[in-house]
Amino acid sequence: MLDHITRALYDLEVHLLYASLVWLSAWALTSIPHFSATAKYWIWVASSINFIVPVGALLDALWAPRLPWASPLGFVNEIGANINSNAALPVLLCVAWLLGSILMWTRLVSRIQPDHRDTEVHQKTGDARRGFFAQGVRVSFASSDQGPAVTGIWRPQILLPDGIDQLLSRPELDAVLIHELTHARRRDNLIRLIHEVGLCVLWFHPMLWISGSRLALYRELSCDESVIRSARGKELVSALAKLVSLRHPSLLQARASSHLSYRLSLLAAVPPRQARHAASTLLMVLFSALLFGGILETVAHTAFCLVAKP
């Protein structure tokens, strides 16, 4: 029993070690200025999923018999052996993890339920006759002070506060819709939920918490890039100014307004040139190579029979 726990802890340690190294490469690459925010967003999505999905373990299960050259990491193996030498320690670690995970699941459910309930209320109180479809995505109005938002996981739709069409001009409203449509088409709510589920499992890892803030930042900046490509950057700037005005202070979601200075600097910049697109592609290729290397190294140090020390 303890040997199985020790092996599971060893595999987890190796997975988290190389996932952390991939995370550091994501941080370094996305810290380089003047690259596409969209490329940086997908780098952070991949880094988050790399923590959550044990790709190395899956490859290990499939290819282990074909990897005779695999060998354990000495210092990680020592940690597993030390844990195994104390019969109570593995059990205590499992109990601590379970308690933390229960608290995180409770936190997640307590956040999802009110959002789901508020969405249903907004949809019922809104004027259905004023709703419309934009590029196949349902757009609804609701009597609420909540800002423009995308609701739903599997069938996302855009929810706009009543009166926003009087507050904003038509070009400004189009810019807001372009931003929200990018969220909806990419299933950003689903990606965010996957990250939150990962936090419930790996709640003890600080890098996954930091990933959440990076995802939130580049999620907004990348949607703003869609607006810039549509030549609506100035309109979105003026729309944001109106949405955070004293008359309507709550129309802009808190998580978006916290990154407002970054967003405005991006919107004020010139549209990306072809050279920047090529550089962003190179950035994605470089990160993909580092991610693949991290997965291979994980497999190389887990695809073997671990023999615990007495």
mmCIF file of N, CA, C and O in Angstrom, residues 13-95:
data_model
loop_
_atom_site.group_PDB
_atom_site.id
_atom_site.type_symbol
_atom_site.label_atom_id
_atom_site.label_comp_id
_atom_site.label_asym_id
_atom_site.label_seq_id
_atom_site.Cartn_x
_atom_site.Cartn_y
_atom_site.Cartn_z
ATOM 1 N N GLU A 13 5.560 14.322 -8.308
ATOM 2 C CA GLU A 13 6.678 15.248 -8.139
ATOM 3 C C GLU A 13 7.400 15.486 -9.461
ATOM 4 O O GLU A 13 7.757 16.627 -9.792
ATOM 5 N N VAL A 14 7.620 14.431 -10.233
ATOM 6 C CA VAL A 14 8.287 14.591 -11.528
ATOM 7 C C VAL A 14 7.412 15.421 -12.466
ATOM 8 O O VAL A 14 7.899 16.327 -13.163
ATOM 9 N N HIS A 15 6.107 15.111 -12.480
ATOM 10 C CA HIS A 15 5.186 15.867 -13.340
ATOM 11 C C HIS A 15 5.199 17.346 -12.977
ATOM 12 O O HIS A 15 5.310 18.218 -13.859
ATOM 13 N N LEU A 16 5.102 17.665 -11.691
ATOM 14 C CA LEU A 16 5.062 19.057 -11.265
ATOM 15 C C LEU A 16 6.403 19.755 -11.481
ATOM 16 O O LEU A 16 6.450 20.963 -11.767
ATOM 17 N N LEU A 17 7.501 18.999 -11.374
ATOM 18 C CA LEU A 17 8.822 19.586 -11.611
ATOM 19 C C LEU A 17 8.929 20.114 -13.033
ATOM 20 O O LEU A 17 9.295 21.284 -13.257
ATOM 21 N N TYR A 18 8.603 19.265 -14.013
ATOM 22 C CA TYR A 18 8.753 19.693 -15.403
ATOM 23 C C TYR A 18 7.636 20.626 -15.841
ATOM 24 O O TYR A 18 7.852 21.501 -16.697
ATOM 25 N N ALA A 19 6.440 20.486 -15.247
ATOM 26 C CA ALA A 19 5.385 21.461 -15.518
ATOM 27 C C ALA A 19 5.789 22.843 -15.004
ATOM 28 O O ALA A 19 5.485 23.860 -15.625
ATOM 29 N N SER A 20 6.497 22.873 -13.875
ATOM 30 C CA SER A 20 6.979 24.142 -13.335
ATOM 31 C C SER A 20 8.049 24.756 -14.224
ATOM 32 O O SER A 20 8.097 25.982 -14.410
ATOM 33 N N LEU A 21 8.922 23.912 -14.792
ATOM 34 C CA LEU A 21 9.938 24.424 -15.707
ATOM 35 C C LEU A 21 9.295 24.988 -16.975
ATOM 36 O O LEU A 21 9.723 26.030 -17.498
ATOM 37 N N VAL A 22 8.261 24.311 -17.474
ATOM 38 C CA VAL A 22 7.516 24.833 -18.625
ATOM 39 C C VAL A 22 6.847 26.153 -18.258
ATOM 40 O O VAL A 22 6.824 27.097 -19.051
ATOM 41 N N TRP A 23 6.320 26.242 -17.043
ATOM 42 C CA TRP A 23 5.695 27.475 -16.575
ATOM 43 C C TRP A 23 6.703 28.624 -16.557
ATOM 44 O O TRP A 23 6.376 29.753 -16.963
ATOM 45 N N LEU A 24 7.906 28.353 -16.095
ATOM 46 C CA LEU A 24 8.940 29.388 -16.074
ATOM 47 C C LEU A 24 9.275 29.861 -17.489
ATOM 48 O O LEU A 24 9.505 31.062 -17.716
ATOM 49 N N SER A 25 9.287 28.939 -18.432
ATOM 50 C CA SER A 25 9.537 29.341 -19.820
ATOM 51 C C SER A 25 8.375 30.174 -20.349
ATOM 52 O O SER A 25 8.584 31.139 -21.103
ATOM 53 N N ALA A 26 7.146 29.834 -19.945
ATOM 54 C CA ALA A 26 5.983 30.631 -20.351
ATOM 55 C C ALA A 26 6.083 32.044 -19.789
ATOM 56 O O ALA A 26 5.799 33.030 -20.484
ATOM 57 N N TRP A 27 6.486 32.146 -18.536
ATOM 58 C CA TRP A 27 6.644 33.467 -17.916
ATOM 59 C C TRP A 27 7.711 34.285 -18.642
ATOM 60 O O TRP A 27 7.512 35.479 -18.911
ATOM 61 N N ALA A 28 8.833 33.648 -18.952
ATOM 62 C CA ALA A 28 9.921 34.367 -19.616
ATOM 63 C C ALA A 28 9.502 34.827 -21.018
ATOM 64 O O ALA A 28 9.745 35.976 -21.401
ATOM 65 N N LEU A 29 8.879 33.942 -21.772
ATOM 66 C CA LEU A 29 8.513 34.275 -23.153
ATOM 67 C C LEU A 29 7.412 35.331 -23.199
ATOM 68 O O LEU A 29 7.452 36.227 -24.050
ATOM 69 N N THR A 30 6.426 35.228 -22.319
ATOM 70 C CA THR A 30 5.329 36.197 -22.350
ATOM 71 C C THR A 30 5.715 37.531 -21.717
ATOM 72 O O THR A 30 4.959 38.498 -21.812
ATOM 73 N N SER A 31 6.883 37.594 -21.084
ATOM 74 C CA SER A 31 7.366 38.856 -20.536
ATOM 75 C C SER A 31 8.057 39.705 -21.598
ATOM 76 O O SER A 31 8.350 40.889 -21.357
ATOM 77 N N ILE A 32 8.321 39.117 -22.761
ATOM 78 C CA ILE A 32 8.931 39.864 -23.859
ATOM 79 C C ILE A 32 7.873 40.799 -24.446
ATOM 80 O O ILE A 32 6.793 40.352 -24.836
ATOM 81 N N PRO A 33 8.129 42.105 -24.507
ATOM 82 C CA PRO A 33 7.117 43.039 -25.023
ATOM 83 C C PRO A 33 6.947 42.941 -26.526
ATOM 84 O O PRO A 33 7.752 42.313 -27.234
ATOM 85 N N HIS A 34 5.871 43.547 -27.013
ATOM 86 C CA HIS A 34 5.602 43.746 -28.442
ATOM 87 C C HIS A 34 5.205 42.459 -29.166
ATOM 88 O O HIS A 34 5.160 42.447 -30.398
ATOM 89 N N PHE A 35 4.923 41.394 -28.441
ATOM 90 C CA PHE A 35 4.388 40.201 -29.089
ATOM 91 C C PHE A 35 2.872 40.202 -28.955
ATOM 92 O O PHE A 35 2.297 40.900 -28.110
ATOM 93 N N SER A 36 2.231 39.400 -29.770
ATOM 94 C CA SER A 36 0.771 39.326 -29.768
ATOM 95 C C SER A 36 0.245 38.854 -28.417
ATOM 96 O O SER A 36 0.716 37.855 -27.863
ATOM 97 N N ALA A 37 -0.758 39.552 -27.891
ATOM 98 C CA ALA A 37 -1.402 39.132 -26.648
ATOM 99 C C ALA A 37 -2.149 37.818 -26.841
ATOM 100 O O ALA A 37 -2.272 37.033 -25.900
ATOM 101 N N THR A 38 -2.635 37.580 -28.055
ATOM 102 C CA THR A 38 -3.331 36.327 -28.325
ATOM 103 C C THR A 38 -2.378 35.144 -28.224
ATOM 104 O O THR A 38 -2.714 34.106 -27.637
ATOM 105 N N ALA A 39 -1.184 35.291 -28.771
ATOM 106 C CA ALA A 39 -0.185 34.227 -28.651
ATOM 107 C C ALA A 39 0.168 33.989 -27.189
ATOM 108 O O ALA A 39 0.289 32.846 -26.738
ATOM 109 N N LYS A 40 0.313 35.069 -26.430
ATOM 110 C CA LYS A 40 0.644 34.931 -25.010
ATOM 111 C C LYS A 40 -0.505 34.268 -24.251
ATOM 112 O O LYS A 40 -0.279 33.478 -23.330
ATOM 113 N N TYR A 41 -1.736 34.567 -24.631
ATOM 114 C CA TYR A 41 -2.883 33.941 -23.970
ATOM 115 C C TYR A 41 -2.867 32.429 -24.165
ATOM 116 O O TYR A 41 -3.023 31.666 -23.208
ATOM 117 N N TRP A 42 -2.638 31.990 -25.398
ATOM 118 C CA TRP A 42 -2.640 30.542 -25.658
ATOM 119 C C TRP A 42 -1.440 29.860 -25.015
ATOM 120 O O TRP A 42 -1.518 28.680 -24.647
ATOM 121 N N ILE A 43 -0.338 30.570 -24.850
ATOM 122 C CA ILE A 43 0.805 30.008 -24.118
ATOM 123 C C ILE A 43 0.409 29.737 -22.668
ATOM 124 O O ILE A 43 0.719 28.677 -22.112
ATOM 125 N N TRP A 44 -0.305 30.671 -22.051
ATOM 126 C CA TRP A 44 -0.723 30.468 -20.664
ATOM 127 C C TRP A 44 -1.811 29.411 -20.551
ATOM 128 O O TRP A 44 -1.861 28.671 -19.563
ATOM 129 N N VAL A 45 -2.663 29.318 -21.561
ATOM 130 C CA VAL A 45 -3.656 28.231 -21.563
ATOM 131 C C VAL A 45 -2.951 26.878 -21.603
ATOM 132 O O VAL A 45 -3.268 25.965 -20.835
ATOM 133 N N ALA A 46 -1.963 26.755 -22.491
ATOM 134 C CA ALA A 46 -1.223 25.490 -22.603
ATOM 135 C C ALA A 46 -0.456 25.198 -21.321
ATOM 136 O O ALA A 46 -0.388 24.041 -20.878
ATOM 137 N N SER A 47 0.134 26.236 -20.710
ATOM 138 C CA SER A 47 0.880 26.029 -19.470
ATOM 139 C C SER A 47 -0.037 25.555 -18.356
ATOM 140 O O SER A 47 0.318 24.663 -17.571
ATOM 141 N N SER A 48 -1.236 26.127 -18.271
ATOM 142 C CA SER A 48 -2.204 25.712 -17.251
ATOM 143 C C SER A 48 -2.657 24.282 -17.473
ATOM 144 O O SER A 48 -2.693 23.477 -16.539
ATOM 145 N N ILE A 49 -2.998 23.947 -18.713
ATOM 146 C CA ILE A 49 -3.460 22.592 -19.014
ATOM 147 C C ILE A 49 -2.345 21.582 -18.781
ATOM 148 O O ILE A 49 -2.596 20.442 -18.370
ATOM 149 N N ASN A 50 -1.094 21.990 -19.020
ATOM 150 C CA ASN A 50 0.033 21.090 -18.791
ATOM 151 C C ASN A 50 0.144 20.695 -17.324
ATOM 152 O O ASN A 50 0.579 19.583 -16.995
ATOM 153 N N PHE A 51 -0.226 21.607 -16.421
ATOM 154 C CA PHE A 51 -0.278 21.261 -15.000
ATOM 155 C C PHE A 51 -1.406 20.277 -14.707
ATOM 156 O O PHE A 51 -1.251 19.336 -13.934
ATOM 157 N N ILE A 52 -2.551 20.510 -15.333
ATOM 158 C CA ILE A 52 -3.769 19.790 -14.983
ATOM 159 C C ILE A 52 -3.814 18.398 -15.603
ATOM 160 O O ILE A 52 -4.206 17.426 -14.942
ATOM 161 N N VAL A 53 -3.438 18.301 -16.870
ATOM 162 C CA VAL A 53 -3.521 17.026 -17.591
ATOM 163 C C VAL A 53 -2.157 16.343 -17.556
ATOM 164 O O VAL A 53 -1.191 16.862 -18.116
ATOM 165 N N PRO A 54 -2.047 15.201 -16.920
ATOM 166 C CA PRO A 54 -0.747 14.501 -16.842
ATOM 167 C C PRO A 54 -0.423 13.766 -18.137
ATOM 168 O O PRO A 54 -0.496 12.539 -18.212
ATOM 169 N N VAL A 55 -0.076 14.551 -19.169
ATOM 170 C CA VAL A 55 0.220 13.944 -20.473
ATOM 171 C C VAL A 55 1.370 12.953 -20.351
ATOM 172 O O VAL A 55 1.356 11.886 -20.983
ATOM 173 N N GLY A 56 2.367 13.302 -19.539
ATOM 174 C CA GLY A 56 3.496 12.397 -19.355
ATOM 175 C C GLY A 56 3.070 11.054 -18.814
ATOM 176 O O GLY A 56 3.563 10.003 -19.236
ATOM 177 N N ALA A 57 2.129 11.047 -17.868
ATOM 178 C CA ALA A 57 1.655 9.792 -17.301
ATOM 179 C C ALA A 57 0.908 8.965 -18.334
ATOM 180 O O ALA A 57 1.016 7.727 -18.361
ATOM 181 N N LEU A 58 0.152 9.631 -19.218
ATOM 182 C CA LEU A 58 -0.574 8.912 -20.260
ATOM 183 C C LEU A 58 0.396 8.262 -21.238
ATOM 184 O O LEU A 58 0.230 7.102 -21.629
ATOM 185 N N LEU A 59 1.419 9.021 -21.645
ATOM 186 C CA LEU A 59 2.427 8.454 -22.538
ATOM 187 C C LEU A 59 3.204 7.347 -21.843
ATOM 188 O O LEU A 59 3.581 6.347 -22.460
ATOM 189 N N ASP A 60 3.442 7.534 -20.547
ATOM 190 C CA ASP A 60 4.133 6.522 -19.756
ATOM 191 C C ASP A 60 3.359 5.209 -19.804
ATOM 192 O O ASP A 60 3.924 4.121 -20.022
ATOM 193 N N ALA A 61 2.045 5.275 -19.599
ATOM 194 C CA ALA A 61 1.222 4.070 -19.587
ATOM 195 C C ALA A 61 1.214 3.371 -20.943
ATOM 196 O O ALA A 61 1.128 2.143 -21.023
ATOM 197 N N LEU A 62 1.347 4.149 -22.017
ATOM 198 C CA LEU A 62 1.299 3.564 -23.353
ATOM 199 C C LEU A 62 2.664 3.085 -23.833
ATOM 200 O O LEU A 62 2.762 2.052 -24.510
ATOM 201 N N TRP A 63 3.714 3.816 -23.482
ATOM 202 C CA TRP A 63 5.028 3.563 -24.069
ATOM 203 C C TRP A 63 6.047 2.980 -23.105
ATOM 204 O O TRP A 63 7.180 2.700 -23.498
ATOM 205 N N ALA A 64 5.700 2.823 -21.843
ATOM 206 C CA ALA A 64 6.689 2.379 -20.855
ATOM 207 C C ALA A 64 7.465 1.138 -21.282
ATOM 208 O O ALA A 64 8.697 1.076 -21.124
ATOM 209 N N PRO A 65 6.813 0.095 -21.855
ATOM 210 C CA PRO A 65 7.579 -1.090 -22.273
ATOM 211 C C PRO A 65 8.590 -0.799 -23.368
ATOM 212 O O PRO A 65 9.521 -1.570 -23.576
ATOM 213 N N ARG A 66 8.393 0.311 -24.103
ATOM 214 C CA ARG A 66 9.288 0.643 -25.215
ATOM 215 C C ARG A 66 10.359 1.659 -24.815
ATOM 216 O O ARG A 66 11.067 2.184 -25.663
ATOM 217 N N LEU A 67 10.448 1.943 -23.521
ATOM 218 C CA LEU A 67 11.401 2.952 -23.057
ATOM 219 C C LEU A 67 12.369 2.354 -22.046
ATOM 220 O O LEU A 67 12.388 2.733 -20.874
ATOM 221 N N PRO A 68 13.230 1.429 -22.484
ATOM 222 C CA PRO A 68 14.161 0.813 -21.533
ATOM 223 C C PRO A 68 15.219 1.775 -21.026
ATOM 224 O O PRO A 68 15.875 1.509 -20.020
ATOM 225 N N TRP A 69 15.384 2.904 -21.700
ATOM 226 C CA TRP A 69 16.410 3.853 -21.302
ATOM 227 C C TRP A 69 15.930 4.807 -20.203
ATOM 228 O O TRP A 69 16.700 5.615 -19.702
ATOM 229 N N ALA A 70 14.650 4.722 -19.830
ATOM 230 C CA ALA A 70 14.128 5.615 -18.803
ATOM 231 C C ALA A 70 14.782 5.332 -17.458
ATOM 232 O O ALA A 70 15.083 4.186 -17.124
ATOM 233 N N SER A 71 15.007 6.376 -16.696
ATOM 234 C CA SER A 71 15.665 6.224 -15.398
ATOM 235 C C SER A 71 15.091 7.219 -14.402
ATOM 236 O O SER A 71 14.606 8.287 -14.789
ATOM 237 N N PRO A 72 15.114 6.911 -13.122
ATOM 238 C CA PRO A 72 14.537 7.814 -12.123
ATOM 239 C C PRO A 72 15.419 9.027 -11.882
ATOM 240 O O PRO A 72 16.620 9.009 -12.138
ATOM 241 N N LEU A 73 14.803 10.098 -11.399
ATOM 242 C CA LEU A 73 15.549 11.265 -10.944
ATOM 243 C C LEU A 73 16.029 11.000 -9.517
ATOM 244 O O LEU A 73 15.213 10.744 -8.629
ATOM 245 N N GLY A 74 17.319 11.075 -9.322
ATOM 246 C CA GLY A 74 17.886 10.683 -8.043
ATOM 247 C C GLY A 74 17.322 11.432 -6.848
ATOM 248 O O GLY A 74 16.863 10.827 -5.885
ATOM 249 N N PHE A 75 17.306 12.780 -6.917
ATOM 250 C CA PHE A 75 16.878 13.534 -5.740
ATOM 251 C C PHE A 75 15.384 13.372 -5.491
ATOM 252 O O PHE A 75 14.939 13.352 -4.344
ATOM 253 N N VAL A 76 14.578 13.219 -6.566
ATOM 254 C CA VAL A 76 13.151 12.985 -6.381
ATOM 255 C C VAL A 76 12.913 11.592 -5.815
ATOM 256 O O VAL A 76 12.054 11.380 -4.956
ATOM 257 N N ASN A 77 13.709 10.632 -6.281
ATOM 258 C CA ASN A 77 13.607 9.263 -5.764
ATOM 259 C C ASN A 77 13.950 9.240 -4.269
ATOM 260 O O ASN A 77 13.329 8.506 -3.488
ATOM 261 N N GLU A 78 14.926 10.048 -3.861
ATOM 262 C CA GLU A 78 15.291 10.134 -2.451
ATOM 263 C C GLU A 78 14.139 10.674 -1.610
ATOM 264 O O GLU A 78 13.881 10.210 -0.501
ATOM 265 N N ILE A 79 13.445 11.677 -2.150
ATOM 266 C CA ILE A 79 12.302 12.237 -1.427
ATOM 267 C C ILE A 79 11.239 11.165 -1.212
ATOM 268 O O ILE A 79 10.682 11.014 -0.116
ATOM 269 N N GLY A 80 10.953 10.376 -2.278
ATOM 270 C CA GLY A 80 9.970 9.304 -2.154
ATOM 271 C C GLY A 80 10.395 8.258 -1.147
ATOM 272 O O GLY A 80 9.571 7.754 -0.371
ATOM 273 N N ALA A 81 11.680 7.935 -1.137
ATOM 274 C CA ALA A 81 12.175 6.941 -0.186
ATOM 275 C C ALA A 81 12.058 7.444 1.249
ATOM 276 O O ALA A 81 11.702 6.697 2.165
ATOM 277 N N ASN A 82 12.341 8.735 1.458
ATOM 278 C CA ASN A 82 12.224 9.303 2.800
ATOM 279 C C ASN A 82 10.781 9.325 3.281
ATOM 280 O O ASN A 82 10.491 9.073 4.456
ATOM 281 N N ILE A 83 9.874 9.639 2.356
ATOM 282 C CA ILE A 83 8.455 9.609 2.722
ATOM 283 C C ILE A 83 8.027 8.197 3.078
ATOM 284 O O ILE A 83 7.290 7.962 4.038
ATOM 285 N N ASN A 84 8.524 7.227 2.321
ATOM 286 C CA ASN A 84 8.159 5.828 2.549
ATOM 287 C C ASN A 84 8.705 5.313 3.876
ATOM 288 O O ASN A 84 8.147 4.377 4.468
ATOM 289 N N SER A 85 9.784 5.914 4.357
ATOM 290 C CA SER A 85 10.371 5.447 5.608
ATOM 291 C C SER A 85 9.525 5.810 6.828
ATOM 292 O O SER A 85 9.685 5.233 7.898
ATOM 293 N N ASN A 86 8.640 6.782 6.667
ATOM 294 C CA ASN A 86 7.738 7.181 7.745
ATOM 295 C C ASN A 86 6.322 6.777 7.347
ATOM 296 O O ASN A 86 5.709 7.386 6.480
ATOM 297 N N ALA A 87 5.800 5.730 7.987
ATOM 298 C CA ALA A 87 4.528 5.159 7.567
ATOM 299 C C ALA A 87 3.374 6.152 7.674
ATOM 300 O O ALA A 87 2.421 6.085 6.895
ATOM 301 N N ALA A 88 3.445 7.084 8.607
ATOM 302 C CA ALA A 88 2.325 8.005 8.815
ATOM 303 C C ALA A 88 2.356 9.188 7.855
ATOM 304 O O ALA A 88 1.306 9.789 7.579
ATOM 305 N N LEU A 89 3.545 9.557 7.327
ATOM 306 C CA LEU A 89 3.670 10.760 6.522
ATOM 307 C C LEU A 89 2.852 10.706 5.229
ATOM 308 O O LEU A 89 2.160 11.681 4.899
ATOM 309 N N PRO A 90 2.890 9.602 4.436
ATOM 310 C CA PRO A 90 2.069 9.567 3.226
ATOM 311 C C PRO A 90 0.588 9.749 3.519
ATOM 312 O O PRO A 90 -0.117 10.428 2.769
ATOM 313 N N VAL A 91 0.120 9.144 4.591
ATOM 314 C CA VAL A 91 -1.292 9.268 4.955
ATOM 315 C C VAL A 91 -1.628 10.706 5.329
ATOM 316 O O VAL A 91 -2.660 11.259 4.918
ATOM 317 N N LEU A 92 -0.747 11.351 6.108
ATOM 318 C CA LEU A 92 -0.973 12.738 6.501
ATOM 319 C C LEU A 92 -0.999 13.667 5.284
ATOM 320 O O LEU A 92 -1.819 14.589 5.210
ATOM 321 N N LEU A 93 -0.101 13.423 4.333
ATOM 322 C CA LEU A 93 -0.078 14.239 3.119
ATOM 323 C C LEU A 93 -1.368 14.077 2.327
ATOM 324 O O LEU A 93 -1.925 15.066 1.813
ATOM 325 N N CYS A 94 -1.851 12.850 2.219
ATOM 326 C CA CYS A 94 -3.096 12.594 1.484
ATOM 327 C C CYS A 94 -4.281 13.260 2.167
ATOM 328 O O CYS A 94 -5.156 13.832 1.503
ATOM 329 N N VAL A 95 -4.320 13.205 3.495
ATOM 330 C CA VAL A 95 -5.416 13.835 4.238
ATOM 331 C C VAL A 95 -5.378 15.354 4.068
ATOM 332 O O VAL A 95 -6.418 16.002 3.857
#
